[in-house]
Amino acid sequence: MQKVAAMVLAGGRNEGFGVLTLNRAKAALPYAGQYRLIDFALSSLSDSGIDWVGLIIQYLPGSLLDHVGTGQAWDYYGDQRRLKIMPPFVGVRDTEWYGGSADALRRNLSFVRPHEGTDVIICSGEHVYAMDFSDVVGFHRACGADLTIVAKRIAPEQESDRLGRLEFDEETRRVRRFVEKPPRRFTNWASIGVYVFRGQVLERALEESEPGKIPTNLPKDVVEPVSREGRSFAYVFDGPWEYLEDLGQYYRSHRRLLAGDKDYPSPVWEARTNLLDRGLCARVAARFGPDSEVSGAIVSPGCQIFGRVVDSALSPGVYVAPGAEVRQSILLHDCRVEAGALIHRAVSDKDAVFEPGCRIGLSESAAGPNPLLPPSAQDLAVIGKGARIGPGVQLPLGAQVYPKAVIELTSQALAEGQLNLEAGAAGEKAGIL
Amino acid sequence: MAQAAQHHTVAMILAGGQGSRLSILSEVRAKPAVPFAGRYRIIDFTLSNAMHSGLPYVGILTQYRPYSLMDHLSNTQSWEYCGRGRMAAVLPPYRGLTDSSWYEGTSDAVYQNLAFVNRFDCDTVLVLSGDHIYRMAYDQLGAFHRETQADLTIACQPVPWPETSRFGVMKTDRSSRIVDFQEKPPKNPISNLASLGIYAFKRSTLETRLREDAARPDSTHDFGNDIIPRMIHEDRVYCWEFRDYWRDVGALETYWEANMEALDPSSGLDLASWDVRTNTQAGLAVSHRPPRIAEGGSVRNSLVSNGCLIRGAVDSSVLSPGVVVGEGARVSESVILNGCVIAEGAVVEKAIIDKRAIIGRDVRIGQGELKPNVAQPHLLNCGLTVIGKEVRLPKGLRVGRNCLIRSEAPEAAFASGEIHSGETIG
């Protein structure tokens, strides 16, 4: 039988998430309470029966490695089912960090054994989706394709300039034209970063085109030329898919999840996650106090809710005290909201503490837009990991608090109306947008 | 964790019981495998105690319908019994050259596994129950046991005098040595100090007494009936008083009560601080998605597990994974096990509903006169109604209080549209 392997790209540096990606790769971002973005790709691959998976990492992989662990959570264990983590490495030939996705693939390609005629799935570990990869591979083989590009018609609310675009024959599905991030959108058919290559074709395409010139960017340097020169086809995908381009998209994607459907928007919700991560499996069932008021909310295991929670997603272990209120917010693991605190349109990283009577996101910023948050996130308040918002402190929309920062009523930065509170070095501050 | 000292202790957990008093919940599974407080099963509490006490070797004695229990225990990794030097072994009955029998009683189960106990160089054997809800540091019990050089130490707790008839009660002298004992005294109890069924034995004495007892043809081979009364008269038996939360949840009403106590940490059952471990991976159909409370739903004073979807009103209840409560439905003072559906407009009051039961639209459970269950008045008399596994209650059915509806209930039984208080179906 012809073999299939997958390479998951989870190594890129991601901007536009403010302090949320200061210390973690985007693929490790928590999502919908207890998941992380990487869960969706790994669950889909596992459910599609793809047994041989490489995970390419580079940028801040700590929390991603913690979460993925051995891969056992997605049934990757045993002799024939393998999840191999592929950090950058130095050797005789390669002595640098990965120069880009194509470079990372080239340096790890022996894993997929292209000479044995393997078909290679390449997919993103940072999107929210559920896909039957075996169906994509089946299509690829039936077409006798060198390259299959998964195409999706993008809904207006999900449009982005960061997607590749393609035109193809609606009947034969033969790709006519593929352009990565074109300056002008020529179609609403986008590539969602999922490709299937014939192994040998991929191997050749990744080689140096001339001495010293190796491909670095996968869509630009590999997919574009192969789509022009080889047999390439478009697989039309109309399942659930979300591209979280930045913090604003991340936030709105949660709101859609909470508001939209009466039921869980299956099959995204069928994803598996690593239950050992942050002791998820040992948490108590979500506990609701005698006067709790909860509506339109995800409340993960280990949460203790005594106050009011509306239209919000709470990760495991969040505590909401009696008389506290959380509205239209995303609170990650183990945040504490004390009595009388009011949280509105906040995205808070783990372990943050909101002390009694603090008010988050109730007013507009007087200082104009925050240059360190993307335009889409100016209507949010963003709180870093382990930050402490002191009693009575008020933070406007557009404010951003750095990890571990302690914000008191007496804080000078607060008095000055600064929007980015208690950053580290200036370089670090500038680096996060 | 007193790791070094605990190398001398092996724990044997009795997990075989059918639990007749837990009635229909344990007809299809061993009592320790019955779900509790949403995400847990009863045996998780004892296993977590063993883990937190640093006991490296545990034997789990199974017999009655062990499938769901073994499924849950899996490779015992959830309680960190994995790797070199730590082990929790499931010990079902077996056939040997000379021994070949089901476990005849609790002490027989340990007797037949003396070889397991003796594999480890231990001086103390803990004999524990798999169906109690409590948090105990067994290392403290062990330390007391060694200090007094006892042959047997029994963990005891004072209980209200009227309840002594459910327990073995102990009379002690000033040094805490047990001088007299009554098993479930129907009247005139000598003491209200009740045995919790948690024992620390000196290994050598235990082996001697088990071998003697095995040779006695008239013995029931039961710790409570045979071994312990004899030892109280012949050996050094001490009482170790345990004053924290402890419940035997072997009866439907105590099971329900303990679940309700899990809603209120001031009861002493403070799950948030106990760090009870469970195996969340067992069972193929288990959903791991976080619970969701839809717009228009409400939840108060409740525990809601993963995979639940709440569109109606839930109050003072414990929901296991995957329970769906439809729009306009009301659930109160109830324990709903995995995968049940409470359809739109249904009202459930003070009930235990076993796995994957479907409560149809506008069904009403738990309303009507307070009349004890006719067939088993001793089991159900406080108004609690129990619905068996995978039962489907048709639209609009009315079910009274103290009712028992078994899994095999025929559909025809619901034809009248009403199950009166105290009835048993199936």
Coordinates of C-alpha atoms in Angstrom, one line a residue, chain A residues 280 282-294 297-310 313-326 331-339 352 354, chain B residues 39-40 261-266 269-275 291 293 299-305:
Chain A
L280 CA -6.9 18.8 33.2
A282 CA -7.5 15.7 37.7
R283 CA -9.7 18.8 37.9
V284 CA -13.1 18.7 39.6
A285 CA -16.2 19.1 37.5
A286 CA -17.1 22.7 37.0
R287 CA -18.7 23.9 40.2
F288 CA -21.5 26.5 40.4
G289 CA -22.3 28.3 43.6
P290 CA -25.8 28.9 45.0
D291 CA -26.1 32.3 43.4
S292 CA -24.2 31.9 40.2
E293 CA -25.7 33.3 37.0
V294 CA -24.2 31.8 33.9
A297 CA -20.7 30.3 28.4
I298 CA -18.1 27.6 28.2
V299 CA -17.0 26.7 31.7
S300 CA -14.2 24.2 31.8
P301 CA -13.5 21.6 34.4
G302 CA -12.0 23.0 37.6
C303 CA -13.8 26.3 37.3
Q304 CA -15.7 27.6 40.4
I305 CA -18.4 30.1 39.6
F306 CA -20.1 32.0 42.3
G307 CA -20.8 35.3 40.4
R308 CA -22.1 36.2 36.9
V309 CA -20.6 34.9 33.7
V310 CA -22.2 35.9 30.4
A313 CA -15.2 31.2 27.6
L314 CA -13.4 30.1 30.7
S315 CA -10.5 27.7 30.7
P316 CA -9.9 25.2 33.4
G317 CA -9.6 26.4 37.0
V318 CA -11.0 29.9 36.7
Y319 CA -12.6 31.3 39.9
V320 CA -15.3 33.9 39.8
A321 CA -16.2 35.2 43.3
P322 CA -19.7 36.0 44.5
G323 CA -20.7 39.4 43.2
A324 CA -18.0 39.4 40.4
E325 CA -19.0 39.6 36.8
V326 CA -17.4 38.5 33.6
L331 CA -10.2 34.0 30.6
L332 CA -7.4 31.4 30.4
H333 CA -6.5 28.8 33.0
D334 CA -6.7 29.5 36.7
C335 CA -7.5 33.2 36.5
R336 CA -9.1 34.6 39.7
V337 CA -11.9 37.2 39.6
E338 CA -12.5 38.5 43.1
A339 CA -15.7 40.0 44.6
A352 CA -4.1 36.6 36.2
F354 CA -8.5 40.6 39.3
Chain B
R39 CA -16.2 13.0 37.0
Y40 CA -15.1 10.4 39.5
E261 CA -22.5 17.0 50.1
A262 CA -20.0 17.3 47.2
L263 CA -21.8 20.5 46.3
D264 CA -20.9 22.1 49.7
P265 CA -17.3 22.0 50.8
S266 CA -18.4 22.8 54.4
L269 CA -16.2 16.8 51.2
D270 CA -14.0 19.4 49.7
L271 CA -13.1 18.1 46.3
A272 CA -11.3 21.3 45.3
S273 CA -8.6 20.6 47.9
W274 CA -8.6 16.8 47.8
D275 CA -6.8 16.3 44.5
P291 CA -19.4 22.1 29.6
I293 CA -24.3 26.7 29.4
V299 CA -26.9 26.5 36.7
R300 CA -26.8 27.0 40.4
N301 CA -25.3 25.1 43.3
S302 CA -24.2 22.2 41.0
L303 CA -21.3 20.3 39.6
V304 CA -21.3 20.1 35.8
S305 CA -18.9 17.7 34.1

